[in-house]
Amino acid sequence: MNTPAQPPTSPFARFLSRLAPIQPSETAAVVAAFFLFFFMWSGYFSVRPVRETIGTIIGRDKLADIWIVTSIVSVLIIPLYGAVVARFRRSVFLPWMYAIVAVVLVFTGLSLRGEIINLAAGKFFYVFISVVNLFLLSVFWSFLLELFDRGQTKRLFGVIAAGGSAGALFGPFISDLAVPVIGNSGVLFFGAGLFVVSIFCQRILLGVWSERTDATTKAEDRPIGGNPFAGVPLILKSPYVLGIALFVVFISCVNTLLYFEQLRLVEEHFPDLENRTQIFARFDWVVQSLTVLSQIFLTGRIADKFGVKALITFVPVVMIFAFGALAMSGAFAVLTVVVILRRAMEYAFVRPGREMLWSPLDKETKYKAKNTVDVPVYRGADALSAQLNNFVAGAGFGVAAVAWLGAAVAAVWGVLGWWLGRRFEDKEKLQGDRVAAGAPARSPGAH
Protein backbone atom coordinates (compact mmCIF):
# COMPACT_ATOMS: atom_id res chain seq x y z
CA MET A 1 0.00 0.00 0.00
CA ASN A 2 2.43 2.63 -1.22
CA THR A 3 1.24 6.21 -0.83
CA PRO A 4 3.00 9.44 -1.77
CA ALA A 5 3.40 12.12 0.90
CA GLN A 6 0.55 14.64 0.74
CA PRO A 7 -0.52 17.52 2.98
CA PRO A 8 -3.56 16.77 5.18
CA THR A 9 -6.79 17.71 3.32
CA SER A 10 -9.41 17.54 6.11
CA PRO A 11 -9.57 18.62 9.77
CA PHE A 12 -9.65 14.98 10.87
CA ALA A 13 -6.63 14.12 8.71
CA ARG A 14 -4.78 17.15 10.07
CA PHE A 15 -5.61 16.07 13.61
CA LEU A 16 -4.27 12.56 12.96
CA SER A 17 -1.13 13.93 11.35
CA ARG A 18 -0.40 15.86 14.56
CA LEU A 19 -0.76 12.72 16.65
CA ALA A 20 1.35 10.52 14.38
CA PRO A 21 3.01 10.59 10.93
CA ILE A 22 -0.15 9.54 9.02
CA GLN A 23 -0.64 10.62 5.41
CA PRO A 24 -4.15 11.56 4.16
CA SER A 25 -4.44 8.60 1.78
CA GLU A 26 -3.67 6.27 4.71
CA THR A 27 -6.39 7.66 6.99
CA ALA A 28 -9.21 5.25 6.06
CA ALA A 29 -7.06 2.14 6.45
CA VAL A 30 -5.52 3.32 9.74
CA VAL A 31 -8.91 4.25 11.25
CA ALA A 32 -10.50 0.94 10.15
CA ALA A 33 -7.58 -1.06 11.53
CA PHE A 34 -7.61 0.99 14.75
CA PHE A 35 -11.28 0.27 15.45
CA LEU A 36 -11.04 -3.38 14.43
CA PHE A 37 -8.23 -3.82 16.93
CA PHE A 38 -10.18 -1.79 19.50
CA PHE A 39 -13.32 -3.95 19.45
CA MET A 40 -11.51 -7.27 19.04
CA TRP A 41 -9.11 -6.58 21.89
CA SER A 42 -11.74 -5.02 24.16
CA GLY A 43 -13.78 -8.18 23.62
CA TYR A 44 -10.87 -10.32 24.73
CA PHE A 45 -9.80 -8.14 27.66
CA SER A 46 -13.34 -7.78 28.96
CA VAL A 47 -13.47 -11.57 29.50
CA ARG A 48 -9.81 -12.03 30.47
CA PRO A 49 -10.41 -11.22 34.18
CA VAL A 50 -12.98 -14.05 34.26
CA ARG A 51 -10.27 -16.39 32.98
CA GLU A 52 -7.90 -15.29 35.74
CA THR A 53 -10.60 -15.79 38.39
CA ILE A 54 -11.20 -19.29 37.08
CA GLY A 55 -7.43 -19.82 37.28
CA THR A 56 -7.49 -19.06 41.01
CA ILE A 57 -10.29 -21.63 41.46
CA ILE A 58 -8.40 -24.30 39.52
CA GLY A 59 -5.26 -23.68 41.61
CA ARG A 60 -1.67 -22.96 40.57
CA ASP A 61 -0.50 -26.60 40.65
CA LYS A 62 -3.36 -27.86 38.48
CA LEU A 63 -3.18 -24.77 36.30
CA ALA A 64 0.34 -25.73 35.22
CA ASP A 65 -1.17 -28.97 33.86
CA ILE A 66 -3.95 -27.00 32.15
CA TRP A 67 -1.23 -25.06 30.37
CA ILE A 68 0.11 -28.34 29.00
CA VAL A 69 -3.36 -29.03 27.59
CA THR A 70 -3.41 -25.50 26.16
CA SER A 71 -0.07 -26.05 24.40
CA ILE A 72 -1.32 -29.35 22.93
CA VAL A 73 -4.47 -27.66 21.61
CA SER A 74 -2.30 -24.89 20.18
CA VAL A 75 -0.26 -27.46 18.26
CA LEU A 76 -3.35 -29.29 16.99
CA ILE A 77 -5.05 -26.13 15.75
CA ILE A 78 -2.18 -25.05 13.50
CA PRO A 79 -2.66 -27.67 10.71
CA LEU A 80 -6.39 -26.88 10.79
CA TYR A 81 -5.62 -23.19 10.40
CA GLY A 82 -3.07 -23.95 7.67
CA ALA A 83 -5.70 -25.89 5.74
CA VAL A 84 -8.15 -22.97 6.04
CA VAL A 85 -5.57 -20.45 4.85
CA ALA A 86 -4.62 -22.71 1.96
CA ARG A 87 -8.22 -23.15 0.73
CA PHE A 88 -10.22 -20.04 1.63
CA ARG A 89 -9.90 -16.36 0.77
CA ARG A 90 -9.09 -14.06 3.67
CA SER A 91 -12.25 -12.04 2.99
CA VAL A 92 -14.13 -15.25 3.91
CA PHE A 93 -12.26 -16.77 6.85
CA LEU A 94 -11.19 -13.63 8.75
CA PRO A 95 -14.73 -12.45 9.71
CA TRP A 96 -15.80 -16.00 10.53
CA MET A 97 -13.09 -16.23 13.18
CA TYR A 98 -14.71 -13.47 15.22
CA ALA A 99 -18.14 -15.06 14.84
CA ILE A 100 -16.86 -18.37 16.23
CA VAL A 101 -15.36 -16.63 19.27
CA ALA A 102 -18.64 -14.79 19.93
CA VAL A 103 -20.65 -18.02 19.81
CA VAL A 104 -18.26 -19.81 22.21
CA LEU A 105 -18.42 -16.92 24.68
CA VAL A 106 -22.23 -17.00 24.67
CA PHE A 107 -22.41 -20.75 25.33
CA THR A 108 -19.73 -20.52 28.03
CA GLY A 109 -21.58 -17.65 29.68
CA LEU A 110 -24.75 -19.74 29.76
CA SER A 111 -22.90 -22.64 31.41
CA LEU A 112 -21.33 -20.40 34.07
CA ARG A 113 -24.57 -18.81 35.25
CA GLY A 114 -25.45 -19.25 38.92
CA GLU A 115 -23.65 -19.12 42.24
CA ILE A 116 -21.36 -22.11 41.64
CA ILE A 117 -18.78 -22.11 38.84
CA ASN A 118 -19.03 -25.15 36.56
CA LEU A 119 -15.40 -26.28 36.77
CA ALA A 120 -15.47 -28.31 33.53
CA ALA A 121 -16.88 -25.34 31.60
CA GLY A 122 -14.39 -23.08 33.35
CA LYS A 123 -11.45 -25.25 32.27
CA PHE A 124 -12.74 -25.35 28.69
CA PHE A 125 -13.08 -21.56 28.66
CA TYR A 126 -9.60 -21.12 30.15
CA VAL A 127 -8.00 -23.25 27.42
CA PHE A 128 -10.10 -21.77 24.61
CA ILE A 129 -9.46 -18.12 25.44
CA SER A 130 -5.75 -18.80 26.06
CA VAL A 131 -5.38 -20.25 22.56
CA VAL A 132 -7.68 -17.93 20.66
CA ASN A 133 -6.22 -14.65 21.94
CA LEU A 134 -2.78 -15.30 20.45
CA PHE A 135 -4.36 -16.78 17.35
CA LEU A 136 -6.56 -13.75 16.64
CA LEU A 137 -3.74 -11.35 17.38
CA SER A 138 -1.34 -13.16 15.06
CA VAL A 139 -3.86 -13.26 12.19
CA PHE A 140 -4.67 -9.57 12.69
CA TRP A 141 -1.03 -8.53 12.33
CA SER A 142 -0.46 -10.95 9.44
CA PHE A 143 -3.23 -9.23 7.51
CA LEU A 144 -1.88 -5.77 8.30
CA LEU A 145 1.57 -6.78 7.11
CA GLU A 146 -0.04 -7.35 3.70
CA LEU A 147 -1.97 -4.10 3.77
CA PHE A 148 0.99 -1.84 4.65
CA ASP A 149 4.49 -1.69 3.22
CA ARG A 150 7.74 -1.68 5.22
CA GLY A 151 7.94 2.09 5.62
CA GLN A 152 4.33 2.32 6.73
CA THR A 153 4.75 -0.39 9.36
CA LYS A 154 7.30 1.77 11.16
CA ARG A 155 5.12 4.87 11.05
CA LEU A 156 1.66 3.41 11.55
CA PHE A 157 1.85 0.20 13.57
CA GLY A 158 2.29 2.09 16.82
CA VAL A 159 -0.92 4.06 16.20
CA ILE A 160 -2.87 0.96 15.15
CA ALA A 161 -1.55 -0.90 18.17
CA ALA A 162 -2.95 1.95 20.27
CA GLY A 163 -6.40 0.88 19.06
CA GLY A 164 -5.83 -2.48 20.69
CA SER A 165 -4.54 -0.83 23.84
CA ALA A 166 -7.55 1.49 23.98
CA GLY A 167 -9.79 -1.56 23.62
CA ALA A 168 -7.78 -3.38 26.26
CA LEU A 169 -8.43 -0.38 28.52
CA PHE A 170 -12.13 -0.11 27.72
CA GLY A 171 -12.97 -3.82 28.07
CA PRO A 172 -11.64 -4.49 31.59
CA PHE A 173 -12.73 -1.05 32.80
CA ILE A 174 -16.34 -1.89 31.90
CA SER A 175 -15.93 -5.36 33.43
CA ASP A 176 -14.57 -3.80 36.62
CA LEU A 177 -17.70 -1.63 36.93
CA ALA A 178 -20.23 -4.18 35.69
CA VAL A 179 -19.24 -7.52 37.24
CA PRO A 180 -20.91 -6.80 40.63
CA VAL A 181 -24.17 -6.26 38.72
CA ILE A 182 -24.09 -8.72 35.80
CA GLY A 183 -21.73 -11.35 37.22
CA ASN A 184 -19.08 -13.34 35.39
CA SER A 185 -21.54 -14.79 32.86
CA GLY A 186 -22.79 -11.30 31.97
CA VAL A 187 -19.20 -10.22 31.30
CA LEU A 188 -18.88 -13.09 28.81
CA PHE A 189 -22.07 -11.99 27.01
CA PHE A 190 -20.70 -8.44 26.83
CA GLY A 191 -17.45 -9.74 25.31
CA ALA A 192 -19.41 -11.73 22.71
CA GLY A 193 -21.19 -8.54 21.63
CA LEU A 194 -17.87 -6.76 21.12
CA PHE A 195 -16.66 -9.58 18.86
CA VAL A 196 -19.83 -9.20 16.77
CA VAL A 197 -18.99 -5.51 16.27
CA SER A 198 -15.48 -6.63 15.24
CA ILE A 199 -16.99 -8.51 12.30
CA PHE A 200 -18.32 -5.26 10.84
CA CYS A 201 -14.98 -3.51 11.38
CA GLN A 202 -13.21 -6.40 9.65
CA ARG A 203 -15.53 -6.06 6.65
CA ILE A 204 -14.75 -2.34 6.41
CA LEU A 205 -11.01 -2.99 6.56
CA LEU A 206 -11.33 -5.68 3.89
CA GLY A 207 -13.17 -3.12 1.75
CA VAL A 208 -10.35 -0.61 2.17
CA TRP A 209 -7.89 -3.33 1.23
CA SER A 210 -9.80 -4.29 -1.94
CA GLU A 211 -9.97 -0.64 -3.08
CA ARG A 212 -6.20 -0.13 -3.10
CA THR A 213 -4.69 1.17 -6.33
CA ASP A 214 -2.13 -1.68 -6.57
CA ALA A 215 -2.47 -3.63 -9.81
CA THR A 216 -2.22 -6.91 -7.94
CA THR A 217 -5.04 -6.24 -5.48
CA LYS A 218 -7.63 -8.61 -6.95
CA ALA A 219 -5.14 -11.42 -7.34
CA GLU A 220 -4.03 -11.12 -3.73
CA ASP A 221 -7.39 -12.00 -2.12
CA ARG A 222 -7.14 -15.68 -2.88
CA PRO A 223 -6.16 -18.78 -0.93
CA ILE A 224 -2.44 -18.87 -0.19
CA GLY A 225 -2.25 -22.59 -1.00
CA GLY A 226 0.65 -24.83 -0.09
CA ASN A 227 1.13 -27.33 2.69
CA PRO A 228 -0.85 -26.57 5.91
CA PHE A 229 2.08 -28.02 7.89
CA ALA A 230 4.59 -25.68 6.19
CA GLY A 231 5.01 -23.43 9.24
CA VAL A 232 7.45 -25.75 11.05
CA PRO A 233 9.96 -26.26 8.19
CA LEU A 234 9.78 -22.54 7.39
CA ILE A 235 10.91 -21.84 10.96
CA LEU A 236 13.64 -24.47 11.08
CA LYS A 237 15.34 -23.58 7.80
CA SER A 238 15.63 -19.86 8.51
CA PRO A 239 17.96 -18.70 11.34
CA TYR A 240 16.13 -15.37 11.35
CA VAL A 241 12.66 -16.91 11.80
CA LEU A 242 14.06 -19.40 14.33
CA GLY A 243 15.47 -16.42 16.23
CA ILE A 244 11.99 -14.83 16.31
CA ALA A 245 10.62 -18.12 17.68
CA LEU A 246 13.23 -18.14 20.47
CA PHE A 247 12.48 -14.47 21.17
CA VAL A 248 8.84 -15.45 21.76
CA VAL A 249 9.96 -18.28 24.06
CA PHE A 250 11.82 -15.81 26.29
CA ILE A 251 8.83 -13.44 26.32
CA SER A 252 6.65 -16.32 27.47
CA CYS A 253 9.08 -17.38 30.19
CA VAL A 254 9.28 -13.88 31.71
CA ASN A 255 5.49 -13.48 31.56
CA THR A 256 4.79 -16.88 33.11
CA LEU A 257 7.11 -16.40 36.07
CA LEU A 258 5.34 -13.15 36.97
CA TYR A 259 1.86 -14.53 36.20
CA PHE A 260 1.97 -17.31 38.77
CA GLU A 261 3.22 -15.00 41.50
CA GLN A 262 0.37 -12.64 40.66
CA LEU A 263 -2.20 -15.46 40.93
CA ARG A 264 -0.79 -16.55 44.29
CA LEU A 265 -0.93 -13.10 45.86
CA VAL A 266 -4.42 -12.25 44.56
CA GLU A 267 -5.73 -15.59 45.82
CA GLU A 268 -4.26 -14.86 49.26
CA HIS A 269 -5.56 -11.30 49.52
CA PHE A 270 -9.03 -11.56 47.89
CA PRO A 271 -11.23 -14.57 48.85
CA ASP A 272 -14.37 -13.35 47.00
CA LEU A 273 -14.52 -14.42 43.32
CA GLU A 274 -16.11 -11.22 42.02
CA ASN A 275 -13.51 -9.17 43.90
CA ARG A 276 -10.78 -11.19 42.19
CA THR A 277 -12.35 -10.45 38.80
CA GLN A 278 -12.43 -6.75 39.69
CA ILE A 279 -8.77 -6.77 40.75
CA PHE A 280 -7.66 -8.54 37.57
CA ALA A 281 -9.74 -6.11 35.50
CA ARG A 282 -8.14 -3.21 37.36
CA PHE A 283 -4.67 -4.54 36.60
CA ASP A 284 -5.62 -4.67 32.93
CA TRP A 285 -7.02 -1.19 32.51
CA VAL A 286 -4.22 0.47 34.49
CA VAL A 287 -1.69 -1.27 32.24
CA GLN A 288 -3.52 -0.18 29.10
CA SER A 289 -3.89 3.41 30.31
CA LEU A 290 -0.10 3.61 30.34
CA THR A 291 0.26 1.66 27.11
CA VAL A 292 -2.07 3.62 24.88
CA LEU A 293 -0.29 6.92 25.55
CA SER A 294 3.07 5.35 24.77
CA GLN A 295 1.81 3.78 21.55
CA ILE A 296 0.26 6.97 20.22
CA PHE A 297 3.10 9.34 21.05
CA LEU A 298 6.25 7.20 21.35
CA THR A 299 6.24 3.84 19.56
CA GLY A 300 6.13 5.03 15.95
CA ARG A 301 8.59 7.85 16.56
CA ILE A 302 11.07 5.59 18.40
CA ALA A 303 10.86 2.97 15.64
CA ASP A 304 11.29 5.61 12.92
CA LYS A 305 14.24 7.32 14.65
CA PHE A 306 16.08 4.46 16.39
CA GLY A 307 14.76 1.40 14.54
CA VAL A 308 13.14 -1.86 15.55
CA LYS A 309 16.23 -2.88 17.54
CA ALA A 310 15.48 -0.19 20.14
CA LEU A 311 11.89 -1.41 20.57
CA ILE A 312 12.79 -5.04 21.23
CA THR A 313 15.90 -4.61 23.39
CA PHE A 314 14.89 -1.80 25.76
CA VAL A 315 12.25 -3.80 27.63
CA PRO A 316 14.44 -6.84 28.44
CA VAL A 317 17.10 -4.52 29.87
CA VAL A 318 14.53 -2.80 32.10
CA MET A 319 13.20 -6.18 33.22
CA ILE A 320 16.65 -7.25 34.47
CA PHE A 321 16.55 -4.41 37.01
CA ALA A 322 12.82 -4.94 37.75
CA PHE A 323 13.38 -8.60 38.61
CA GLY A 324 16.34 -7.60 40.76
CA ALA A 325 14.13 -5.22 42.74
CA LEU A 326 11.53 -7.96 43.17
CA ALA A 327 14.17 -10.44 44.37
CA MET A 328 15.39 -8.06 47.05
CA SER A 329 11.90 -7.04 48.23
CA GLY A 330 9.29 -9.70 47.44
CA ALA A 331 6.48 -7.35 48.51
CA PHE A 332 3.05 -7.34 46.86
CA ALA A 333 3.43 -3.64 46.00
CA VAL A 334 6.73 -4.26 44.20
CA LEU A 335 5.26 -7.20 42.28
CA THR A 336 2.32 -5.00 41.26
CA VAL A 337 4.68 -2.35 39.86
CA VAL A 338 6.81 -4.94 38.04
CA VAL A 339 3.77 -6.67 36.49
CA ILE A 340 2.26 -3.38 35.32
CA LEU A 341 5.62 -2.12 34.03
CA ARG A 342 6.37 -5.32 32.12
CA ARG A 343 2.96 -5.58 30.49
CA ALA A 344 2.71 -1.88 29.57
CA MET A 345 6.16 -1.84 27.95
CA GLU A 346 5.58 -5.13 26.16
CA TYR A 347 2.35 -3.91 24.59
CA ALA A 348 3.79 -0.50 23.74
CA PHE A 349 7.21 -1.50 22.40
CA VAL A 350 7.93 -5.22 22.17
CA ARG A 351 4.71 -6.28 20.47
CA PRO A 352 4.80 -3.74 17.60
CA GLY A 353 8.56 -4.32 17.20
CA ARG A 354 8.07 -8.06 17.11
CA GLU A 355 5.43 -7.70 14.39
CA MET A 356 7.74 -5.46 12.35
CA LEU A 357 10.36 -8.23 12.33
CA TRP A 358 8.09 -10.18 9.96
CA SER A 359 7.65 -7.35 7.44
CA PRO A 360 10.58 -8.30 5.12
CA LEU A 361 9.32 -11.88 4.75
CA ASP A 362 7.04 -13.47 2.16
CA LYS A 363 3.30 -14.06 2.48
CA GLU A 364 3.46 -17.79 3.28
CA THR A 365 5.98 -17.18 6.06
CA LYS A 366 3.84 -14.39 7.51
CA TYR A 367 0.71 -16.50 7.69
CA LYS A 368 2.02 -20.02 8.35
CA ALA A 369 5.38 -19.69 10.14
CA LYS A 370 4.21 -16.60 12.02
CA ASN A 371 1.07 -18.25 13.37
CA THR A 372 3.05 -21.36 14.29
CA VAL A 373 5.39 -19.14 16.33
CA ASP A 374 2.63 -17.00 17.82
CA VAL A 375 0.38 -19.83 18.99
CA PRO A 376 1.89 -23.33 19.56
CA VAL A 377 5.44 -22.11 20.17
CA TYR A 378 4.22 -19.42 22.58
CA ARG A 379 1.83 -21.74 24.43
CA GLY A 380 4.36 -24.57 24.48
CA ALA A 381 6.84 -22.19 26.11
CA ASP A 382 4.09 -21.23 28.57
CA ALA A 383 3.63 -24.86 29.56
CA LEU A 384 7.36 -25.47 30.05
CA SER A 385 7.76 -22.22 31.99
CA ALA A 386 4.82 -23.14 34.24
CA GLN A 387 6.42 -26.49 35.07
CA LEU A 388 9.73 -24.73 35.74
CA ASN A 389 7.95 -22.29 38.06
CA ASN A 390 6.32 -25.18 39.94
CA PHE A 391 9.68 -26.90 40.31
CA VAL A 392 11.36 -23.78 41.70
CA ALA A 393 8.44 -23.06 44.06
CA GLY A 394 8.17 -26.72 45.10
CA ALA A 395 11.86 -26.83 45.93
CA GLY A 396 11.26 -24.08 48.50
CA PHE A 397 13.36 -21.38 46.86
CA GLY A 398 10.65 -18.71 47.17
CA VAL A 399 9.95 -15.48 45.32
CA ALA A 400 13.58 -14.33 45.29
CA ALA A 401 14.76 -17.38 43.34
CA VAL A 402 11.96 -16.96 40.80
CA ALA A 403 12.90 -13.29 40.40
CA TRP A 404 16.62 -13.99 39.87
CA LEU A 405 15.70 -16.66 37.34
CA GLY A 406 13.57 -14.07 35.56
CA ALA A 407 16.49 -11.61 35.52
CA ALA A 408 18.74 -14.21 33.88
CA VAL A 409 16.10 -15.00 31.24
CA ALA A 410 15.62 -11.27 30.56
CA ALA A 411 19.36 -10.88 29.96
CA VAL A 412 19.42 -13.60 27.30
CA TRP A 413 16.19 -12.21 25.86
CA GLY A 414 17.84 -8.80 25.43
CA VAL A 415 20.90 -10.21 23.63
CA LEU A 416 18.68 -12.12 21.22
CA GLY A 417 16.59 -9.00 20.60
CA TRP A 418 19.72 -7.05 19.69
CA TRP A 419 20.77 -9.78 17.22
CA LEU A 420 17.31 -9.87 15.61
CA GLY A 421 17.32 -6.08 15.29
CA ARG A 422 20.64 -6.24 13.45
CA ARG A 423 19.38 -8.96 11.10
CA PHE A 424 16.20 -6.96 10.44
CA GLU A 425 18.27 -3.93 9.48
CA ASP A 426 20.34 -6.06 7.10
CA LYS A 427 17.20 -7.43 5.45
CA GLU A 428 15.74 -3.94 5.09
CA LYS A 429 18.94 -2.71 3.46
CA LEU A 430 18.97 -5.69 1.10
CA GLN A 431 15.37 -5.07 0.09
CA GLY A 432 16.08 -1.39 -0.43
CA ASP A 433 18.95 -2.29 -2.75
CA ARG A 434 16.69 -4.68 -4.67
CA VAL A 435 14.00 -2.05 -5.08
CA ALA A 436 16.59 0.42 -6.34
CA ALA A 437 17.77 -2.19 -8.84
CA GLY A 438 14.21 -2.94 -10.00
CA ALA A 439 14.03 -6.39 -8.37
CA PRO A 440 11.05 -7.65 -6.27
CA ALA A 441 11.01 -6.17 -2.77
CA ARG A 442 9.87 -9.22 -0.84
CA SER A 443 12.35 -11.90 0.01
CA PRO A 444 11.47 -15.48 1.03
CA GLY A 445 11.53 -16.12 4.74
CA ALA A 446 14.07 -18.92 4.37
CA HIS A 447 16.82 -16.69 2.97
PDB file of N, CA and C in Angstrom, residues 63 337 341:
ATOM      1  N   LEU A  63      -3.195 -25.675  37.439  1.00  0.00           N
ATOM      2  CA  LEU A  63      -3.179 -24.768  36.297  1.00  0.00           C
ATOM      3  C   LEU A  63      -1.960 -25.018  35.412  1.00  0.00           C
ATOM      4  N   VAL A 337       3.974  -3.303  40.731  1.00  0.00           N
ATOM      5  CA  VAL A 337       4.676  -2.348  39.861  1.00  0.00           C
ATOM      6  C   VAL A 337       5.388  -3.080  38.733  1.00  0.00           C
ATOM      7  N   LEU A 341       4.542  -2.650  34.858  1.00  0.00           N
ATOM      8  CA  LEU A 341       5.619  -2.121  34.026  1.00  0.00           C
ATOM      9  C   LEU A 341       5.919  -3.058  32.867  1.00  0.00           C
TER      10      LEU A 341
END
